[in-house]
Coordinates of N, CA and C in Angstrom, one line a residue:
Chain A
X1 N -28.9 -96.1 -51.5 CA -28.6 -97.7 -52.2 C -29.4 -98.7 -51.9
X2 N -30.0 -99.2 -52.8 CA -31.0 -100.1 -52.8 C -30.7 -101.6 -52.3
X3 N -31.5 -101.8 -51.1 CA -30.9 -103.7 -50.8 C -31.9 -103.8 -50.5
X4 N -31.5 -105.9 -50.6 CA -33.0 -106.3 -50.2 C -32.0 -107.3 -49.2
X5 N -32.3 -108.3 -48.0 CA -32.0 -108.9 -47.2 C -32.8 -109.6 -46.4
X6 N -31.9 -111.1 -47.0 CA -32.7 -112.7 -46.4 C -32.0 -112.6 -44.9
X7 N -32.3 -113.0 -44.2 CA -31.6 -113.3 -43.2 C -31.7 -114.6 -42.6
X8 N -32.3 -115.2 -43.3 CA -32.5 -116.9 -43.2 C -31.6 -117.9 -44.6
X9 N -30.5 -118.4 -44.1 CA -30.1 -119.1 -45.1 C -30.3 -120.3 -45.8
X10 N -30.9 -120.8 -44.5 CA -31.9 -122.2 -44.9 C -32.4 -122.5 -43.6
X11 N -33.7 -123.1 -44.0 CA -35.0 -123.4 -43.3 C -35.2 -125.1 -43.8
X12 N -36.1 -125.8 -42.9 CA -36.4 -126.9 -42.9 C -37.9 -127.1 -42.1
X13 N -38.9 -127.4 -43.2 CA -40.1 -127.8 -41.8 C -40.2 -129.0 -42.7
X14 N -41.2 -129.9 -41.9 CA -42.2 -131.4 -42.7 C -43.2 -130.8 -43.5
X15 N -43.4 -131.6 -44.2 CA -44.4 -131.3 -45.0 C -46.0 -131.1 -44.3
X16 N -46.8 -130.0 -44.9 CA -47.9 -129.9 -44.6 C -47.5 -128.5 -43.4
X17 N -46.8 -128.6 -43.0 CA -46.6 -127.1 -42.1 C -46.3 -125.7 -42.3
X18 N -47.0 -125.1 -42.0 CA -46.4 -123.8 -42.7 C -45.1 -123.4 -42.3
X19 N -44.3 -122.6 -43.0 CA -43.3 -121.8 -43.6 C -43.1 -120.5 -43.6
X20 N -42.5 -119.5 -42.7 CA -42.8 -118.1 -43.5 C -40.9 -117.6 -43.4
X21 N -40.8 -117.1 -44.7 CA -39.6 -116.8 -45.1 C -39.3 -115.1 -44.8
X22 N -38.5 -114.7 -44.5 CA -38.1 -112.6 -44.2 C -37.5 -112.7 -45.4
X23 N -37.6 -111.1 -45.3 CA -37.3 -110.4 -46.4 C -37.2 -108.9 -45.8
X24 N -36.2 -108.2 -46.0 CA -36.6 -106.9 -45.8 C -35.9 -105.9 -46.4
X25 N -36.0 -104.6 -46.7 CA -35.2 -103.9 -47.9 C -35.3 -102.3 -48.0
X26 N -34.4 -101.6 -48.6 CA -34.6 -100.3 -48.6 C -34.2 -100.0 -49.5
X27 N -35.3 -98.9 -49.7 CA -35.3 -98.0 -50.8 C -35.8 -96.8 -50.8
X28 N -35.6 -95.4 -51.4 CA -35.8 -94.2 -51.1 C -37.1 -94.0 -52.0
X29 N -37.3 -95.2 -53.0 CA -38.5 -95.0 -54.0 C -39.5 -94.7 -53.1
X30 N -41.1 -94.4 -54.0 CA -42.4 -94.5 -53.4 C -43.4 -95.5 -53.9
X31 N -43.0 -95.6 -55.1 CA -43.3 -96.4 -55.5 C -42.7 -98.1 -56.4
X32 N -43.0 -98.9 -56.1 CA -41.7 -100.0 -56.4 C -42.2 -101.4 -56.2
X33 N -41.9 -102.2 -57.0 CA -42.4 -103.7 -56.7 C -41.5 -104.5 -56.0
X34 N -42.1 -105.5 -55.4 CA -41.7 -106.5 -54.5 C -41.9 -108.0 -55.1
X35 N -40.9 -108.9 -55.5 CA -41.2 -110.4 -55.9 C -40.9 -111.2 -55.3
X36 N -41.4 -112.4 -55.2 CA -40.5 -113.7 -54.7 C -40.5 -114.3 -55.8
X37 N -39.4 -115.0 -55.9 CA -38.9 -116.1 -56.9 C -38.6 -117.2 -56.5
X38 N -38.8 -118.3 -57.3 CA -38.2 -119.7 -56.5 C -37.4 -120.3 -57.4
X39 N -36.6 -120.7 -57.1 CA -35.3 -121.6 -58.0 C -35.4 -123.0 -57.7
X40 N -35.9 -124.0 -58.0 CA -35.6 -125.1 -57.9 C -34.2 -125.9 -57.8
X41 N -33.6 -126.8 -57.4 CA -32.8 -127.5 -57.5 C -32.3 -127.4 -59.2
X42 N -30.9 -126.9 -59.6 CA -31.0 -127.4 -61.3 C -32.6 -126.8 -62.3
X43 N -33.2 -126.1 -61.8 CA -34.0 -125.4 -62.4 C -34.3 -124.2 -62.8
X44 N -34.7 -123.4 -63.4 CA -35.0 -122.4 -63.7 C -35.9 -121.1 -63.0
X45 N -35.2 -120.2 -62.9 CA -36.3 -119.6 -62.0 C -37.4 -118.7 -62.1
X46 N -38.5 -119.5 -61.4 CA -40.0 -118.8 -61.8 C -40.7 -117.7 -60.9
X47 N -41.7 -117.2 -60.9 CA -42.3 -116.0 -59.9 C -42.8 -117.0 -59.1
X48 N -42.9 -116.4 -58.0 CA -43.9 -117.1 -56.5 C -45.4 -116.3 -56.5
X49 N -44.9 -115.1 -56.2 CA -45.5 -114.0 -55.9 C -45.3 -112.8 -56.4
X50 N -46.1 -111.5 -56.6 CA -45.2 -109.8 -56.5 C -46.3 -109.2 -55.6
X51 N -45.9 -107.8 -55.1 CA -46.4 -106.9 -54.5 C -46.9 -105.9 -55.0
X52 N -47.6 -104.9 -55.3 CA -47.2 -103.5 -55.4 C -47.3 -102.4 -54.1
X53 N -46.4 -101.6 -54.2 CA -45.7 -101.4 -53.1 C -47.4 -100.4 -52.9
X54 N -48.0 -99.7 -54.0 CA -48.7 -98.8 -53.2 C -50.2 -99.9 -52.8
X55 N -50.3 -100.8 -53.2 CA -51.5 -101.7 -53.0 C -50.8 -102.2 -51.1
X56 N -52.2 -101.8 -50.8 CA -52.0 -102.2 -49.1 C -52.5 -103.6 -49.0
X57 N -53.2 -103.7 -50.1 CA -53.8 -105.6 -49.8 C -52.6 -106.5 -49.6
X58 N -52.5 -107.5 -49.5 CA -51.1 -108.7 -49.4 C -51.4 -109.3 -50.0
X59 N -50.9 -109.6 -51.1 CA -50.8 -110.3 -52.2 C -51.0 -112.3 -52.0
X60 N -51.9 -113.0 -52.8 CA -52.0 -114.0 -52.2 C -52.0 -114.7 -53.4
X61 N -51.2 -116.2 -53.6 CA -51.4 -117.2 -54.9 C -51.9 -118.4 -54.0
X62 N -52.9 -118.6 -54.3 CA -53.0 -120.0 -53.3 C -52.7 -120.2 -52.3
X63 N -50.9 -121.1 -52.4 CA -50.7 -121.3 -50.9 C -50.1 -120.8 -50.5
X64 N -49.4 -119.3 -51.3 CA -48.9 -118.8 -51.2 C -49.4 -117.3 -50.9
X65 N -48.5 -116.5 -49.7 CA -49.7 -115.4 -49.3 C -47.8 -114.4 -48.9
X66 N -48.2 -113.3 -48.9 CA -46.9 -112.0 -48.7 C -47.8 -111.1 -47.2
X67 N -46.5 -111.0 -46.3 CA -47.2 -110.0 -45.5 C -46.1 -108.8 -45.6
X68 N -46.4 -107.8 -46.2 CA -46.3 -106.7 -46.7 C -46.3 -105.4 -45.9
X69 N -45.0 -105.1 -45.1 CA -45.2 -103.8 -44.3 C -44.6 -102.9 -44.9
X70 N -44.8 -101.7 -45.3 CA -44.6 -100.6 -46.4 C -43.6 -100.4 -45.3
X71 N -44.1 -99.8 -43.6 CA -43.4 -98.6 -43.2 C -42.1 -99.2 -42.7
X72 N -42.7 -100.7 -42.5 CA -41.1 -101.2 -41.6 C -40.4 -101.7 -43.1
X73 N -40.8 -101.6 -43.6 CA -39.9 -102.2 -45.6 C -39.9 -103.4 -44.9
X74 N -40.7 -104.6 -44.8 CA -40.6 -105.3 -44.5 C -41.5 -106.2 -45.6
X75 N -41.0 -107.8 -46.1 CA -42.3 -108.2 -47.2 C -41.7 -110.1 -47.0
X76 N -42.3 -110.4 -46.2 CA -42.3 -111.9 -45.9 C -42.7 -112.7 -46.8
X77 N -42.7 -114.1 -47.4 CA -43.4 -115.1 -47.7 C -43.9 -115.9 -46.7
X78 N -45.3 -116.0 -47.0 CA -45.8 -117.6 -46.2 C -46.4 -118.3 -47.0
X79 N -46.4 -119.9 -46.7 CA -46.2 -121.2 -47.6 C -46.8 -122.2 -46.6
X80 N -48.1 -121.9 -47.5 CA -49.2 -123.2 -46.1 C -49.2 -124.0 -46.8
X81 N -49.4 -125.4 -45.9 CA -49.5 -126.5 -46.6 C -48.2 -127.2 -47.5
X82 N -47.3 -127.2 -46.9 CA -45.9 -126.7 -47.7 C -45.8 -128.4 -48.3
X83 N -45.4 -128.5 -49.9 CA -45.4 -130.0 -50.2 C -43.7 -130.5 -51.0
X84 N -43.6 -131.3 -51.1 CA -42.3 -131.3 -51.1 C -41.9 -130.8 -52.6
X85 N -42.5 -130.6 -53.4 CA -42.0 -129.8 -54.3 C -42.3 -128.0 -54.2
X86 N -41.8 -127.9 -53.0 CA -41.9 -126.5 -53.0 C -40.2 -126.4 -52.3
X87 N -39.4 -127.7 -52.3 CA -38.0 -127.3 -51.5 C -37.3 -126.4 -53.0
X88 N -36.9 -125.5 -52.6 CA -36.2 -124.9 -53.7 C -35.5 -123.8 -52.7
X89 N -34.7 -122.8 -53.8 CA -33.7 -121.6 -53.2 C -35.2 -120.8 -53.3
X90 N -35.2 -119.9 -52.5 CA -35.9 -118.7 -52.7 C -35.7 -117.3 -52.2
X91 N -36.2 -116.2 -53.5 CA -35.4 -115.0 -53.6 C -36.3 -114.1 -53.2
X92 N -36.2 -112.9 -52.5 CA -36.8 -112.1 -52.6 C -36.1 -110.8 -53.6
X93 N -36.6 -110.0 -54.4 CA -36.3 -108.9 -55.1 C -37.4 -107.8 -55.1
X94 N -36.2 -107.2 -55.5 CA -37.2 -105.6 -55.6 C -36.8 -104.6 -56.7
X95 N -38.0 -104.2 -57.4 CA -37.7 -104.2 -58.9 C -37.5 -102.3 -58.8
X96 N -36.5 -102.0 -59.5 CA -35.9 -100.2 -59.9 C -35.5 -100.9 -61.3
X97 N -36.1 -101.1 -62.2 CA -35.7 -101.3 -63.7 C -34.9 -102.2 -63.7
X98 N -34.4 -102.8 -62.9 CA -33.1 -103.6 -62.6 C -34.0 -104.5 -61.2
X99 N -33.9 -106.0 -61.7 CA -34.4 -106.4 -60.0 C -32.9 -106.4 -59.0
X100 N -33.2 -106.1 -57.9 CA -32.1 -106.0 -56.7 C -32.6 -107.1 -56.0
X101 N -31.5 -108.3 -55.8 CA -31.7 -109.6 -55.1 C -31.4 -109.7 -53.4
X102 N -32.2 -110.4 -53.0 CA -31.4 -111.0 -51.6 C -30.5 -112.1 -52.1
X103 N -29.7 -112.8 -50.8 CA -29.1 -113.9 -51.0 C -29.9 -115.2 -51.4
X104 N -31.0 -115.4 -50.8 CA -31.9 -116.5 -50.7 C -31.8 -116.9 -49.3
X105 N -33.1 -117.8 -49.8 CA -33.0 -118.6 -48.6 C -33.6 -120.1 -49.2
X106 N -32.6 -120.9 -48.6 CA -32.9 -122.5 -48.7 C -34.0 -123.3 -48.6
X107 N -34.8 -123.4 -48.7 CA -36.0 -124.4 -48.2 C -35.9 -125.4 -48.4
X108 N -36.0 -126.4 -47.3 CA -35.9 -127.9 -47.5 C -37.7 -128.2 -46.8
X109 N -38.0 -128.9 -47.8 CA -39.5 -129.5 -47.2 C -39.2 -131.1 -46.8
X110 N -39.4 -131.3 -45.7 CA -39.1 -132.8 -45.3 C -40.4 -134.2 -45.4
X111 N -40.2 -134.8 -46.1 CA -41.6 -136.2 -45.6 C -42.0 -136.2 -44.2
Chain B
X1 N -43.3 -120.3 -79.1 CA -42.7 -120.0 -78.5 C -43.4 -119.6 -77.1
X2 N -43.0 -120.2 -76.0 CA -43.8 -120.0 -74.7 C -42.9 -119.5 -73.3
X3 N -41.4 -119.5 -73.7 CA -40.6 -119.0 -72.9 C -39.3 -118.6 -73.4
X4 N -38.6 -118.4 -72.5 CA -37.3 -117.3 -72.9 C -36.6 -118.9 -72.8
X5 N -35.2 -118.6 -74.0 CA -34.5 -119.7 -74.4 C -33.2 -119.2 -74.4
X6 N -32.1 -119.9 -73.7 CA -30.8 -119.8 -73.9 C -30.0 -120.8 -74.6
X7 N -29.1 -120.5 -75.4 CA -28.2 -121.4 -75.5 C -26.6 -120.8 -75.5
X8 N -25.7 -121.6 -75.3 CA -25.7 -123.1 -75.2 C -26.0 -123.1 -73.5
X9 N -26.7 -124.2 -73.5 CA -27.0 -124.2 -71.7 C -25.7 -124.9 -70.8
X10 N -24.9 -125.6 -71.3 CA -23.5 -125.6 -70.7 C -22.2 -125.6 -71.7
X11 N -21.5 -124.5 -71.1 CA -20.0 -124.1 -72.3 C -19.0 -124.6 -70.9
X12 N -18.1 -125.3 -71.6 CA -16.9 -125.2 -71.1 C -15.7 -125.0 -72.1
X13 N -14.6 -123.7 -71.3 CA -13.9 -123.5 -72.3 C -12.5 -123.0 -71.1
X14 N -11.4 -123.1 -71.8 CA -10.1 -122.8 -71.5 C -9.9 -121.0 -71.1
X15 N -9.1 -121.0 -69.8 CA -8.9 -119.5 -69.8 C -8.3 -118.9 -70.8
X16 N -8.5 -117.3 -71.3 CA -8.1 -117.1 -72.2 C -8.9 -117.0 -73.7
X17 N -9.5 -118.0 -73.6 CA -10.7 -118.0 -75.0 C -11.9 -117.1 -74.7
X18 N -12.5 -116.8 -76.1 CA -13.4 -116.0 -75.8 C -14.8 -117.0 -76.1
X19 N -16.0 -116.7 -75.4 CA -17.6 -117.2 -75.4 C -18.3 -116.3 -76.0
X20 N -19.6 -117.0 -76.5 CA -20.6 -115.8 -77.0 C -22.1 -117.2 -76.2
X21 N -22.8 -116.2 -76.0 CA -23.9 -116.8 -75.2 C -25.3 -116.3 -76.3
X22 N -26.2 -117.0 -76.3 CA -27.0 -116.3 -77.1 C -28.5 -116.2 -76.1
X23 N -29.9 -115.5 -76.1 CA -30.9 -115.6 -75.3 C -31.7 -114.7 -76.1
X24 N -33.0 -115.7 -76.7 CA -34.2 -115.3 -77.3 C -35.2 -115.0 -76.3
X25 N -35.6 -113.9 -76.0 CA -36.6 -113.6 -75.2 C -38.1 -114.2 -75.7
X26 N -39.1 -113.5 -75.0 CA -40.6 -114.1 -75.1 C -41.0 -112.9 -76.3
X27 N -41.3 -113.0 -77.7 CA -41.5 -112.2 -78.4 C -41.7 -110.7 -78.2
X28 N -43.0 -110.2 -77.7 CA -43.4 -109.5 -78.0 C -42.8 -108.6 -76.5
X29 N -42.0 -109.5 -76.1 CA -41.3 -108.4 -74.6 C -40.4 -107.5 -75.0
X30 N -40.3 -106.2 -74.3 CA -39.5 -105.1 -75.2 C -38.0 -104.7 -74.2
X31 N -38.1 -105.7 -73.4 CA -36.8 -105.7 -72.2 C -36.2 -106.9 -71.9
X32 N -34.6 -107.1 -72.3 CA -33.7 -108.0 -71.6 C -32.8 -107.9 -70.8
X33 N -32.8 -108.6 -69.7 CA -31.7 -108.8 -69.0 C -30.7 -109.8 -69.4
X34 N -29.7 -109.8 -68.7 CA -28.4 -110.4 -68.8 C -28.3 -110.0 -66.7
X35 N -28.0 -111.7 -66.4 CA -27.5 -111.4 -65.1 C -26.9 -112.6 -64.8
X36 N -25.7 -112.7 -63.8 CA -24.4 -113.7 -63.4 C -25.0 -113.9 -61.8
X37 N -24.9 -115.6 -62.5 CA -25.3 -115.8 -60.6 C -24.2 -117.5 -60.4
X38 N -23.9 -116.6 -59.2 CA -22.6 -118.1 -58.9 C -23.2 -118.9 -57.3
X39 N -22.8 -119.9 -57.2 CA -23.7 -120.9 -56.2 C -24.0 -120.6 -55.2
X40 N -25.1 -120.2 -54.7 CA -25.5 -120.1 -53.0 C -25.5 -118.7 -53.3
X41 N -25.2 -118.2 -54.3 CA -26.3 -116.7 -54.7 C -26.9 -116.2 -55.3
X42 N -27.5 -114.9 -54.8 CA -28.7 -114.4 -55.6 C -28.2 -113.8 -57.1
X43 N -29.1 -114.1 -57.9 CA -28.7 -113.1 -59.3 C -27.9 -111.9 -59.4
X44 N -27.2 -111.6 -59.9 CA -26.2 -110.3 -59.7 C -26.7 -109.6 -61.2
X45 N -27.0 -108.5 -61.5 CA -27.7 -107.4 -63.0 C -26.0 -107.2 -63.5
X46 N -26.4 -107.7 -64.2 CA -25.5 -107.0 -65.6 C -25.2 -106.0 -66.9
X47 N -26.5 -106.3 -67.2 CA -27.1 -105.2 -68.3 C -28.7 -105.4 -68.6
X48 N -29.0 -104.2 -69.0 CA -30.5 -104.7 -69.7 C -30.8 -103.4 -70.7
X49 N -31.6 -104.0 -71.9 CA -31.6 -103.3 -73.3 C -33.6 -103.3 -73.0
X50 N -33.5 -101.9 -73.6 CA -35.3 -101.8 -73.6 C -35.0 -101.9 -75.3
X51 N -35.9 -102.5 -76.3 CA -35.8 -103.2 -77.7 C -34.0 -103.0 -77.8
X52 N -33.9 -102.4 -79.3 CA -32.3 -102.3 -79.3 C -31.4 -101.9 -78.3
X53 N -31.5 -100.7 -77.7 CA -30.7 -100.0 -76.7 C -30.6 -100.8 -75.7
X54 N -29.6 -100.7 -75.4 CA -28.8 -101.2 -73.9 C -28.4 -99.8 -73.1
X55 N -29.5 -100.1 -71.8 CA -29.7 -98.7 -71.4 C -28.9 -98.9 -70.1
X56 N -28.4 -99.8 -69.2 CA -27.7 -99.8 -68.3 C -26.9 -101.1 -68.4
X57 N -25.6 -100.6 -67.8 CA -24.7 -101.5 -67.4 C -24.1 -101.6 -66.3
X58 N -24.1 -102.4 -65.6 CA -23.1 -103.2 -64.4 C -22.0 -102.0 -64.4
X59 N -21.8 -101.2 -63.0 CA -20.4 -100.8 -62.3 C -19.5 -102.1 -62.9
X60 N -19.8 -103.2 -62.3 CA -19.0 -104.9 -61.6 C -18.7 -105.3 -63.2
X61 N -19.1 -104.3 -64.2 CA -18.6 -105.3 -65.6 C -17.7 -104.8 -65.9
X62 N -16.6 -106.1 -66.1 CA -15.5 -105.3 -66.7 C -15.4 -105.3 -68.3
X63 N -14.7 -104.7 -68.7 CA -14.5 -104.7 -70.4 C -14.4 -105.7 -71.4
X64 N -14.1 -107.0 -70.7 CA -14.5 -107.9 -71.4 C -15.7 -108.8 -71.8
X65 N -16.3 -107.9 -71.0 CA -18.0 -108.2 -71.4 C -18.9 -107.4 -72.3
X66 N -19.3 -108.0 -73.1 CA -20.1 -106.9 -74.1 C -21.8 -107.5 -74.6
X67 N -22.5 -107.1 -74.6 CA -23.8 -107.2 -75.2 C -24.4 -106.5 -75.6
X68 N -24.9 -107.4 -77.0 CA -25.7 -107.1 -78.4 C -27.2 -107.3 -78.2
X69 N -28.0 -106.5 -78.6 CA -29.6 -106.8 -78.9 C -29.6 -106.1 -80.4
X70 N -29.2 -106.6 -81.5 CA -29.1 -105.5 -82.4 C -30.4 -105.7 -83.3
X71 N -31.6 -106.2 -82.9 CA -33.0 -106.0 -83.7 C -34.2 -106.0 -83.3
X72 N -33.8 -105.8 -81.6 CA -35.0 -106.0 -80.6 C -34.8 -106.9 -80.4
X73 N -34.7 -107.9 -80.8 CA -35.1 -109.3 -80.5 C -34.0 -110.4 -79.6
X74 N -33.5 -111.3 -80.1 CA -32.5 -111.6 -79.2 C -31.6 -111.3 -78.9
X75 N -30.4 -111.6 -78.2 CA -29.2 -110.8 -77.5 C -28.2 -111.9 -77.5
X76 N -27.0 -111.5 -77.8 CA -26.1 -111.9 -76.8 C -25.5 -111.6 -76.5
X77 N -24.7 -112.3 -75.4 CA -23.5 -111.8 -74.4 C -22.1 -112.5 -74.8
X78 N -20.9 -111.8 -74.8 CA -19.8 -112.3 -75.1 C -18.9 -112.1 -74.2
X79 N -18.0 -112.6 -73.6 CA -16.9 -112.8 -72.8 C -15.6 -112.6 -73.4
X80 N -14.7 -111.8 -73.4 CA -13.4 -112.1 -74.0 C -12.5 -112.1 -72.9
X81 N -11.5 -113.2 -73.5 CA -10.3 -113.5 -72.9 C -10.7 -113.7 -71.4
X82 N -11.6 -115.3 -71.1 CA -12.2 -115.8 -69.6 C -11.3 -115.9 -69.3
X83 N -11.4 -115.9 -67.9 CA -10.7 -116.1 -66.8 C -11.5 -117.0 -65.8
X84 N -10.8 -117.3 -64.8 CA -11.6 -118.6 -63.8 C -12.8 -117.8 -63.0
X85 N -12.8 -116.8 -63.0 CA -13.2 -116.1 -62.1 C -14.9 -115.6 -62.6
X86 N -14.7 -116.1 -64.1 CA -16.1 -115.8 -64.9 C -16.6 -117.1 -64.7
X87 N -16.5 -117.9 -64.3 CA -17.1 -119.3 -64.1 C -18.3 -119.0 -63.3
X88 N -19.9 -119.3 -64.1 CA -21.1 -119.0 -63.1 C -22.3 -119.3 -64.0
X89 N -23.1 -119.1 -63.4 CA -24.3 -119.5 -64.5 C -25.0 -117.7 -64.9
X90 N -25.2 -117.6 -66.2 CA -25.4 -116.9 -66.9 C -27.3 -116.8 -67.4
X91 N -27.6 -115.8 -66.7 CA -29.4 -116.1 -67.1 C -29.6 -114.5 -67.8
X92 N -30.6 -115.1 -68.6 CA -31.6 -114.1 -69.3 C -32.6 -114.2 -68.7
X93 N -33.2 -112.8 -68.9 CA -34.6 -112.9 -68.5 C -35.3 -111.4 -69.4
X94 N -36.9 -111.7 -69.3 CA -37.4 -110.8 -70.4 C -38.7 -110.2 -69.8
X95 N -39.2 -109.1 -69.9 CA -40.3 -108.6 -69.3 C -41.1 -107.2 -70.6
X96 N -42.2 -107.6 -70.4 CA -42.7 -105.9 -71.3 C -42.4 -105.1 -70.9
X97 N -42.7 -104.7 -69.3 CA -42.1 -103.2 -69.2 C -41.3 -103.8 -67.9
X98 N -41.0 -102.2 -67.0 CA -39.8 -102.0 -65.8 C -40.8 -102.9 -65.0
X99 N -41.8 -102.6 -64.9 CA -42.4 -103.2 -64.0 C -43.4 -104.2 -63.7
X100 N -43.1 -105.4 -64.8 CA -43.8 -106.6 -65.0 C -43.0 -107.5 -64.7
X101 N -43.3 -108.7 -64.3 CA -42.7 -109.7 -63.8 C -41.7 -110.1 -65.3
X102 N -40.1 -110.5 -64.5 CA -39.5 -110.7 -65.5 C -39.1 -112.5 -65.6
X103 N -39.0 -113.3 -67.0 CA -39.6 -114.0 -67.1 C -38.0 -114.6 -67.3
X104 N -37.2 -115.6 -66.7 CA -35.6 -116.3 -66.8 C -36.0 -117.2 -67.9
X105 N -35.0 -117.3 -68.4 CA -34.5 -119.0 -69.3 C -33.9 -119.8 -68.0
X106 N -33.2 -120.8 -68.8 CA -32.5 -121.6 -68.1 C -31.3 -121.6 -67.7
X107 N -30.8 -120.4 -68.5 CA -29.6 -119.8 -68.2 C -28.3 -120.8 -68.7
X108 N -27.0 -120.1 -69.1 CA -26.3 -121.6 -69.8 C -24.7 -121.0 -68.7
X109 N -24.4 -122.6 -68.2 CA -23.4 -122.8 -67.2 C -22.2 -122.5 -67.6
X110 N -21.4 -121.7 -67.5 CA -20.1 -121.4 -67.8 C -19.0 -122.0 -66.9
X111 N -18.1 -122.8 -67.3 CA -17.1 -123.6 -67.1 C -15.5 -122.8 -67.3
X112 N -15.0 -121.5 -66.6 CA -13.3 -121.7 -67.2 C -12.4 -122.3 -66.7
X113 N -11.8 -123.3 -67.6 CA -10.7 -124.2 -66.8 C -9.5 -123.4 -66.6

């Protein structure tokens, strides 16, 4: 069975700080995709960043970057220079024709 | 059309009633997914379509749930004889292929009294 685990139910940091959200997963597939999605309060789910498992280079999108460790099955998200608008639930997801989701991490950015 | 739309955004119903939700995906997307999300949890897969074919349905999904995508465009999700445990946010998403990003709609929040 494929699983995704997010071990941090909630995190809070000061604005402008860097924060790292953890995600581990389990799959027997050799090729797959990993995603981080953001769900702001009462707003819809949007993609933050994606990583193809066959690519060794870690994906980056502006202030967002991942640390993808395939052997360890770890996929953490780093947010640099955090902003108030980053406050949201963050979900890690594994793609296998359907998305397998973690339970989410509630991130609060404090002014 | 710039995104996935869902209708209605909110639905309040009495236990035992039937409800139907609609999802309009991004027009060129072949794949359409339905998820259910309860407060504080990640989305739970319900079913997905490739064009008009329903390719997978969650084992957790009761027979009271049915989904259609008759012409490979919009989709409907019907819940018959609603129960209080059906109260949740129902999310629809679409993608070009199975490997692509899924784009989500705003969801339909169902409350069963």
